[in-house]
Amino acid sequence: MNSAAVLVIGSANLDMVFQCDRIPKPGETILGTGFSTHPGGKGANQAVAIGRLDGRVAFMGCVGSDAFGDSLADSLRQAGVDLKWLSRSPDIPTGTASIVVDSSGMNSIVVAPGANGCVTSERVEAVLSEAAHEVVLCQLEIPLDAVEQASKAATFILNPAPACPLPEGLLARCAVITPNESETAMLTGIDPATNEDCLRAGKSLLDRGVKNVVITRGAQGSYWVSSAGGGRSFPAPFVSAIDTTAAGDAFNGALAVFLAEGRDMANAIALANCVGALSTTKRGAQESMPTLLELKHLAGDLY
Ligand code: ADP
């Protein structure tokens, strides 16, 4: 088998969603109105996004030797993700998120990272030395030193989510960084409300060594700032959005695979906007990732 075009190194979590009329107060027990489980974790979501687009993708992460781990592995496998680098911890449970959603859609979330903490820099180093991938894609739900090790790959894309202060050496090794609006504000101190603000925020990250900054802006699309040129806005296609969960994951998976396949940055961003937009037209995270056929239908000549 050819090595995958994209290696996603990141988290896999089982999301447990409790519906209830209102969020319970501290010390209170209430009866919920519904319950469901969903495969999640930003790393696994992004790998599934690529698999659904028929991209060659491998996932490196860690889940527990438990039923949640089995179900996360199944979901990745069904999307066509290569699981050669997925490890199973014998004694630490699969990462889980407990999500309580009230009738107005407000939520309250606790994440127990569990086995995601077992993705160590030593393991990342070993995997990178064994296999060559066009692009390595990371997020920030695994230990930061593992992400720093991953950034030594030839082409490294960082989705800095959830946002945290980043070492300068890590930023300087990013071929592309893809913060959303709140992550941009946290990393730069600039709220990217207008194109001018996006350009300023992007330039401040370029000054710290990043080669390309792609700010995702929800329904407004995205904004690209590069060391080679200035800034450019990419409007998202209009869709009837019903659930924006994991739109950023859809966008990041798509951007990584289209760059790995040799498309230029502008085309890859335009297509990633389409994939992000399509993901908002269905409910859920991994369940909402569009297929290649759906993308071709929306993207037309862009593809
Ligand atoms: P995150 O989920 O990380 O907060 P965004 O909300 O910025 O990320 O969404 C990522 C991308 O998904 C956007 O850049 C855009 O391409 C697409 N997107 C998100 N929401 C919408 C929407 N309502 N309509 C069209 N495209 C959307």
CSV table of C-alpha atoms and ligand atoms in Angstrom, one decimal:
chain,number,residue,atom,x,y,z
A,1,MET,CA,0.0,0.0,0.0
A,2,ASN,CA,1.3,3.5,-0.8
A,3,SER,CA,1.9,5.7,2.2
A,4,ALA,CA,-0.9,8.1,3.0
A,5,ALA,CA,-0.8,11.6,1.6
A,6,VAL,CA,-1.8,13.0,5.0
A,7,LEU,CA,-0.9,11.8,8.4
A,8,VAL,CA,-3.3,13.2,11.0
A,9,ILE,CA,-1.8,13.2,14.5
A,10,GLY,CA,-4.4,14.0,17.1
A,11,SER,CA,-7.2,13.1,19.4
A,12,ALA,CA,-10.1,10.6,19.3
A,13,ASN,CA,-12.9,11.0,21.8
A,14,LEU,CA,-16.3,9.4,22.4
A,15,ASP,CA,-18.8,12.2,22.8
A,16,MET,CA,-21.7,11.4,25.1
A,17,VAL,CA,-24.5,13.9,24.6
A,18,PHE,CA,-27.2,14.3,27.3
A,19,GLN,CA,-30.3,16.4,26.3
A,20,CYS,CA,-32.2,18.1,29.1
A,21,ASP,CA,-34.5,21.0,29.6
A,22,ARG,CA,-31.9,23.0,31.5
A,23,ILE,CA,-28.3,22.5,32.6
A,24,PRO,CA,-28.2,21.2,36.2
A,25,LYS,CA,-26.8,23.4,38.9
A,26,PRO,CA,-23.8,22.3,41.0
A,27,GLY,CA,-24.9,19.5,43.4
A,28,GLU,CA,-28.2,19.0,41.5
A,29,THR,CA,-29.4,15.8,39.7
A,30,ILE,CA,-32.1,16.2,37.0
A,31,LEU,CA,-33.7,13.8,34.5
A,32,GLY,CA,-32.6,14.2,30.9
A,33,THR,CA,-34.8,13.9,27.8
A,34,GLY,CA,-32.4,12.0,25.6
A,35,PHE,CA,-29.0,10.5,25.2
A,36,SER,CA,-26.7,9.6,22.3
A,37,THR,CA,-23.1,8.8,21.6
A,38,HIS,CA,-21.0,10.1,18.7
A,39,PRO,CA,-17.4,9.5,17.6
A,40,GLY,CA,-15.4,12.7,17.9
A,41,GLY,CA,-12.1,14.3,18.8
A,42,LYS,CA,-10.7,16.9,16.4
A,43,GLY,CA,-7.9,14.6,15.1
A,44,ALA,CA,-10.3,11.7,14.3
A,45,ASN,CA,-12.9,14.1,12.8
A,46,GLN,CA,-10.3,15.6,10.5
A,47,ALA,CA,-9.1,12.1,9.4
A,48,VAL,CA,-12.6,11.1,8.7
A,49,ALA,CA,-13.2,14.3,6.7
A,50,ILE,CA,-10.3,13.3,4.5
A,51,GLY,CA,-11.4,9.7,4.2
A,52,ARG,CA,-14.9,10.8,3.1
A,53,LEU,CA,-13.2,12.8,0.3
A,54,ASP,CA,-11.5,9.6,-0.9
A,55,GLY,CA,-8.1,11.0,0.2
A,56,ARG,CA,-5.3,8.8,1.3
A,57,VAL,CA,-5.1,9.4,5.1
A,58,ALA,CA,-3.6,7.7,8.2
A,59,PHE,CA,-4.4,8.5,11.7
A,60,MET,CA,-1.9,8.5,14.6
A,61,GLY,CA,-3.5,8.6,18.0
A,62,CYS,CA,-4.3,6.5,21.0
A,63,VAL,CA,-7.6,5.0,22.4
A,64,GLY,CA,-8.2,2.6,25.3
A,65,SER,CA,-8.6,-1.1,25.1
A,66,ASP,CA,-12.4,-0.7,25.7
A,67,ALA,CA,-15.7,-0.6,23.8
A,68,PHE,CA,-15.4,3.2,23.2
A,69,GLY,CA,-12.0,2.6,21.6
A,70,ASP,CA,-13.5,-0.1,19.4
A,71,SER,CA,-16.3,2.1,18.2
A,72,LEU,CA,-13.9,5.0,17.4
A,73,ALA,CA,-11.7,2.7,15.5
A,74,ASP,CA,-14.7,1.4,13.5
A,75,SER,CA,-15.8,4.9,12.6
A,76,LEU,CA,-12.3,5.8,11.3
A,77,ARG,CA,-12.0,2.4,9.4
A,78,GLN,CA,-15.4,2.9,7.8
A,79,ALA,CA,-14.3,6.2,6.4
A,80,GLY,CA,-11.2,4.5,4.8
A,81,VAL,CA,-8.6,5.8,7.3
A,82,ASP,CA,-5.4,3.8,7.7
A,83,LEU,CA,-5.1,2.8,11.3
A,84,LYS,CA,-1.6,1.4,11.3
A,85,TRP,CA,-0.5,4.1,13.8
A,86,LEU,CA,-3.5,3.9,16.1
A,87,SER,CA,-2.4,2.5,19.4
A,88,ARG,CA,-4.5,1.1,22.2
A,89,SER,CA,-3.6,1.8,25.9
A,90,PRO,CA,-3.9,-1.3,28.0
A,91,ASP,CA,-4.9,0.6,31.2
A,92,ILE,CA,-6.0,4.2,30.3
A,93,PRO,CA,-9.5,4.6,29.0
A,94,THR,CA,-10.5,6.1,25.7
A,95,GLY,CA,-10.9,9.9,25.8
A,96,THR,CA,-14.5,11.0,26.4
A,97,ALA,CA,-16.5,14.2,26.3
A,98,SER,CA,-19.7,14.6,28.4
A,99,ILE,CA,-21.8,17.2,26.7
A,100,VAL,CA,-25.0,18.4,28.3
A,101,VAL,CA,-27.3,20.4,26.0
A,102,ASP,CA,-30.4,22.3,27.1
A,103,SER,CA,-33.5,23.0,25.2
A,104,SER,CA,-32.1,26.3,23.9
A,105,GLY,CA,-29.0,24.6,22.5
A,106,MET,CA,-26.7,26.0,25.2
A,107,ASN,CA,-24.1,23.4,26.3
A,108,SER,CA,-21.8,22.5,29.1
A,109,ILE,CA,-18.9,20.1,28.4
A,110,VAL,CA,-16.3,18.1,30.3
A,111,VAL,CA,-13.6,16.4,28.4
A,112,ALA,CA,-11.5,13.6,30.0
A,113,PRO,CA,-8.6,13.2,27.6
A,114,GLY,CA,-7.7,9.7,28.8
A,115,ALA,CA,-5.6,7.8,26.3
A,116,ASN,CA,-5.1,10.9,24.1
A,117,GLY,CA,-2.4,11.8,26.7
A,118,CYS,CA,-0.5,8.7,25.6
A,119,VAL,CA,0.4,10.3,22.2
A,120,THR,CA,4.0,11.1,23.2
A,121,SER,CA,6.8,12.9,21.3
A,122,GLU,CA,8.8,9.6,21.3
A,123,ARG,CA,6.0,7.8,19.5
A,124,VAL,CA,5.6,10.7,17.0
A,125,GLU,CA,9.3,10.7,16.3
A,126,ALA,CA,9.2,6.9,15.7
A,127,VAL,CA,6.3,7.1,13.3
A,128,LEU,CA,7.7,10.1,11.4
A,129,SER,CA,11.0,8.2,10.9
A,130,GLU,CA,9.2,5.1,9.5
A,131,ALA,CA,6.8,6.7,7.0
A,132,ALA,CA,6.9,9.6,4.6
A,133,HIS,CA,3.7,11.7,4.2
A,134,GLU,CA,3.1,14.7,2.1
A,135,VAL,CA,1.5,16.6,4.9
A,136,VAL,CA,1.2,16.2,8.7
A,137,LEU,CA,-1.9,17.7,10.2
A,138,CYS,CA,-2.2,18.4,14.0
A,139,GLN,CA,-4.5,20.1,16.5
A,140,LEU,CA,-4.0,20.8,20.2
A,141,GLU,CA,-5.9,18.0,21.9
A,142,ILE,CA,-2.8,15.9,22.5
A,143,PRO,CA,0.3,16.8,24.6
A,144,LEU,CA,2.0,19.9,23.2
A,145,ASP,CA,5.5,18.2,23.1
A,146,ALA,CA,4.0,15.6,20.7
A,147,VAL,CA,2.7,18.4,18.5
A,148,GLU,CA,6.2,20.1,18.6
A,149,GLN,CA,7.7,16.8,17.5
A,150,ALA,CA,5.2,16.5,14.7
A,151,SER,CA,6.1,20.0,13.5
A,152,LYS,CA,9.5,18.7,12.4
A,153,ALA,CA,7.7,16.9,9.5
A,154,ALA,CA,8.5,18.4,6.1
A,155,THR,CA,5.1,20.0,5.6
A,156,PHE,CA,3.3,20.7,8.8
A,157,ILE,CA,-0.2,22.2,9.2
A,158,LEU,CA,-1.4,23.2,12.6
A,159,ASN,CA,-5.1,23.8,13.5
A,160,PRO,CA,-4.5,25.6,16.8
A,161,ALA,CA,-7.6,24.3,18.5
A,162,PRO,CA,-8.4,24.5,21.3
A,163,ALA,CA,-6.3,27.6,21.5
A,164,CYS,CA,-3.4,27.8,24.0
A,165,PRO,CA,-0.1,29.8,24.1
A,166,LEU,CA,2.3,28.3,21.5
A,167,PRO,CA,6.1,28.1,21.7
A,168,GLU,CA,7.7,30.3,19.0
A,169,GLY,CA,9.7,27.4,17.6
A,170,LEU,CA,6.4,25.6,16.8
A,171,LEU,CA,5.0,28.6,15.0
A,172,ALA,CA,8.1,29.0,12.9
A,173,ARG,CA,7.7,25.4,11.6
A,174,CYS,CA,4.1,25.8,10.5
A,175,ALA,CA,3.7,25.7,6.7
A,176,VAL,CA,0.1,26.7,7.4
A,177,ILE,CA,-1.8,27.6,10.6
A,178,THR,CA,-5.6,27.7,10.6
A,179,PRO,CA,-7.1,29.5,13.5
A,180,ASN,CA,-10.8,30.3,13.7
A,181,GLU,CA,-11.9,33.8,14.8
A,182,SER,CA,-11.6,33.2,18.5
A,183,GLU,CA,-8.3,31.3,18.2
A,184,THR,CA,-7.0,34.2,16.1
A,185,ALA,CA,-7.9,36.7,18.8
A,186,MET,CA,-6.3,34.5,21.4
A,187,LEU,CA,-3.0,34.0,19.4
A,188,THR,CA,-2.6,37.6,18.2
A,189,GLY,CA,-4.8,39.9,20.4
A,190,ILE,CA,-6.6,41.1,17.3
A,191,ASP,CA,-10.3,40.3,16.8
A,192,PRO,CA,-10.4,39.5,13.0
A,193,ALA,CA,-13.8,41.2,12.4
A,194,THR,CA,-12.9,42.8,9.1
A,195,ASN,CA,-10.6,41.9,6.2
A,196,GLU,CA,-8.2,44.6,7.4
A,197,ASP,CA,-8.2,43.0,10.9
A,198,CYS,CA,-7.6,39.6,9.3
A,199,LEU,CA,-4.6,40.9,7.4
A,200,ARG,CA,-3.2,42.5,10.5
A,201,ALA,CA,-3.7,39.4,12.6
A,202,GLY,CA,-2.2,37.2,9.8
A,203,LYS,CA,0.8,39.4,9.4
A,204,SER,CA,1.5,39.2,13.1
A,205,LEU,CA,1.7,35.4,12.8
A,206,LEU,CA,3.9,35.7,9.7
A,207,ASP,CA,6.2,37.9,11.8
A,208,ARG,CA,6.5,34.9,14.2
A,209,GLY,CA,7.6,32.6,11.4
A,210,VAL,CA,4.5,31.0,10.0
A,211,LYS,CA,4.5,30.7,6.2
A,212,ASN,CA,0.7,30.8,5.6
A,213,VAL,CA,-2.2,31.9,7.8
A,214,VAL,CA,-5.7,30.8,6.9
A,215,ILE,CA,-8.3,32.3,9.3
A,216,THR,CA,-11.6,30.5,9.2
A,217,ARG,CA,-14.6,32.8,9.6
A,218,GLY,CA,-17.7,30.7,9.8
A,219,ALA,CA,-20.4,31.6,7.2
A,220,GLN,CA,-18.1,34.4,5.9
A,221,GLY,CA,-15.6,31.8,4.7
A,222,SER,CA,-11.9,32.2,5.2
A,223,TYR,CA,-9.0,34.7,4.8
A,224,TRP,CA,-5.5,33.8,3.6
A,225,VAL,CA,-2.3,35.7,4.5
A,226,SER,CA,1.0,34.5,3.0
A,227,SER,CA,4.6,35.5,3.3
A,228,ALA,CA,4.7,35.5,-0.6
A,229,GLY,CA,1.8,37.9,-1.1
A,230,GLY,CA,-0.8,40.0,0.8
A,231,GLY,CA,-4.2,38.9,2.1
A,232,ARG,CA,-7.1,37.4,0.2
A,233,SER,CA,-10.7,36.7,1.3
A,234,PHE,CA,-12.5,33.5,0.2
A,235,PRO,CA,-16.2,33.8,0.7
A,236,ALA,CA,-17.9,30.5,1.7
A,237,PRO,CA,-20.7,29.2,-0.6
A,238,PHE,CA,-24.2,29.9,0.8
A,239,VAL,CA,-25.8,26.9,2.3
A,240,SER,CA,-28.7,26.3,4.7
A,241,ALA,CA,-26.7,25.6,7.8
A,242,ILE,CA,-28.4,23.5,10.5
A,243,ASP,CA,-25.4,22.5,12.7
A,244,THR,CA,-21.9,24.0,12.6
A,245,THR,CA,-20.3,21.3,14.8
A,246,ALA,CA,-17.0,20.2,13.3
A,247,ALA,CA,-17.1,22.7,10.4
A,248,GLY,CA,-13.6,23.6,11.3
A,249,ASP,CA,-12.6,19.9,11.2
A,250,ALA,CA,-14.1,19.5,7.8
A,251,PHE,CA,-12.3,22.5,6.5
A,252,ASN,CA,-8.9,21.5,7.9
A,253,GLY,CA,-9.1,17.9,6.7
A,254,ALA,CA,-10.0,19.2,3.2
A,255,LEU,CA,-7.3,21.8,3.1
A,256,ALA,CA,-4.6,19.3,4.1
A,257,VAL,CA,-5.6,16.7,1.6
A,258,PHE,CA,-5.9,19.1,-1.3
A,259,LEU,CA,-2.5,20.6,-0.6
A,260,ALA,CA,-1.0,17.1,-0.2
A,261,GLU,CA,-2.5,16.2,-3.6
A,262,GLY,CA,-0.6,19.2,-5.1
A,263,ARG,CA,-3.4,21.7,-5.6
A,264,ASP,CA,-2.3,25.4,-5.1
A,265,MET,CA,-3.2,27.2,-1.9
A,266,ALA,CA,-6.0,29.3,-3.4
A,267,ASN,CA,-7.8,26.3,-5.0
A,268,ALA,CA,-7.3,24.2,-1.8
A,269,ILE,CA,-8.8,27.0,0.4
A,270,ALA,CA,-11.8,27.5,-2.0
A,271,LEU,CA,-12.5,23.7,-1.9
A,272,ALA,CA,-12.1,23.5,1.9
A,273,ASN,CA,-14.7,26.3,2.2
A,274,CYS,CA,-17.1,24.1,0.2
A,275,VAL,CA,-16.3,21.1,2.5
A,276,GLY,CA,-16.8,23.2,5.6
A,277,ALA,CA,-20.0,24.6,4.3
A,278,LEU,CA,-21.4,21.2,3.3
A,279,SER,CA,-20.6,19.8,6.8
A,280,THR,CA,-23.0,22.4,8.3
A,281,THR,CA,-25.9,21.1,6.3
A,282,LYS,CA,-26.0,17.8,8.4
A,283,ARG,CA,-26.1,17.2,12.1
A,284,GLY,CA,-23.1,15.7,14.0
A,285,ALA,CA,-19.4,15.7,13.6
A,286,GLN,CA,-18.0,12.7,11.7
A,287,GLU,CA,-21.5,11.9,10.5
A,288,SER,CA,-21.7,15.3,8.8
A,289,MET,CA,-18.5,15.1,6.7
A,290,PRO,CA,-19.4,15.3,3.0
A,291,THR,CA,-18.4,12.8,0.4
A,292,LEU,CA,-16.3,13.6,-2.7
A,293,LEU,CA,-19.5,13.3,-4.8
A,294,GLU,CA,-21.2,15.9,-2.7
A,295,LEU,CA,-18.2,18.2,-2.9
A,296,LYS,CA,-18.0,17.9,-6.7
A,297,HIS,CA,-21.6,18.8,-7.0
A,298,LEU,CA,-21.3,22.0,-4.9
A,299,ALA,CA,-17.8,23.0,-6.2
A,300,GLY,CA,-18.4,22.6,-9.9
A,301,ASP,CA,-15.4,24.0,-11.9
A,302,LEU,CA,-13.4,24.7,-8.7
A,303,TYR,CA,-12.8,21.0,-8.4
B,1,ADP,P1,-14.7,26.3,13.7
B,1,ADP,O1,-15.7,25.2,13.5
B,1,ADP,O2,-13.4,25.8,14.0
B,1,ADP,O3,-15.2,27.4,14.6
B,1,ADP,P2,-15.5,28.0,11.4
B,1,ADP,O4,-16.8,28.2,12.1
B,1,ADP,O5,-14.7,29.1,11.1
B,1,ADP,O6,-14.6,27.0,12.2
B,1,ADP,O7,-15.9,27.1,10.1
B,1,ADP,C1,-14.9,26.5,9.3
B,1,ADP,C2,-15.3,26.7,7.8
B,1,ADP,O8,-16.5,26.1,7.6
B,1,ADP,C3,-15.5,28.2,7.4
B,1,ADP,O9,-14.2,28.7,7.0
B,1,ADP,C4,-16.4,28.0,6.2
B,1,ADP,O10,-15.7,27.6,5.1
B,1,ADP,C5,-17.3,26.8,6.7
B,1,ADP,N1,-18.5,27.3,7.3
B,1,ADP,C6,-18.8,27.3,8.7
B,1,ADP,N2,-20.0,27.8,8.9
B,1,ADP,C7,-20.6,28.0,7.7
B,1,ADP,C8,-21.9,28.5,7.3
B,1,ADP,N3,-22.8,28.8,8.2
B,1,ADP,N4,-22.1,28.6,6.0
B,1,ADP,C9,-21.1,28.3,5.1
B,1,ADP,N5,-19.9,27.9,5.4
B,1,ADP,C10,-19.6,27.7,6.7
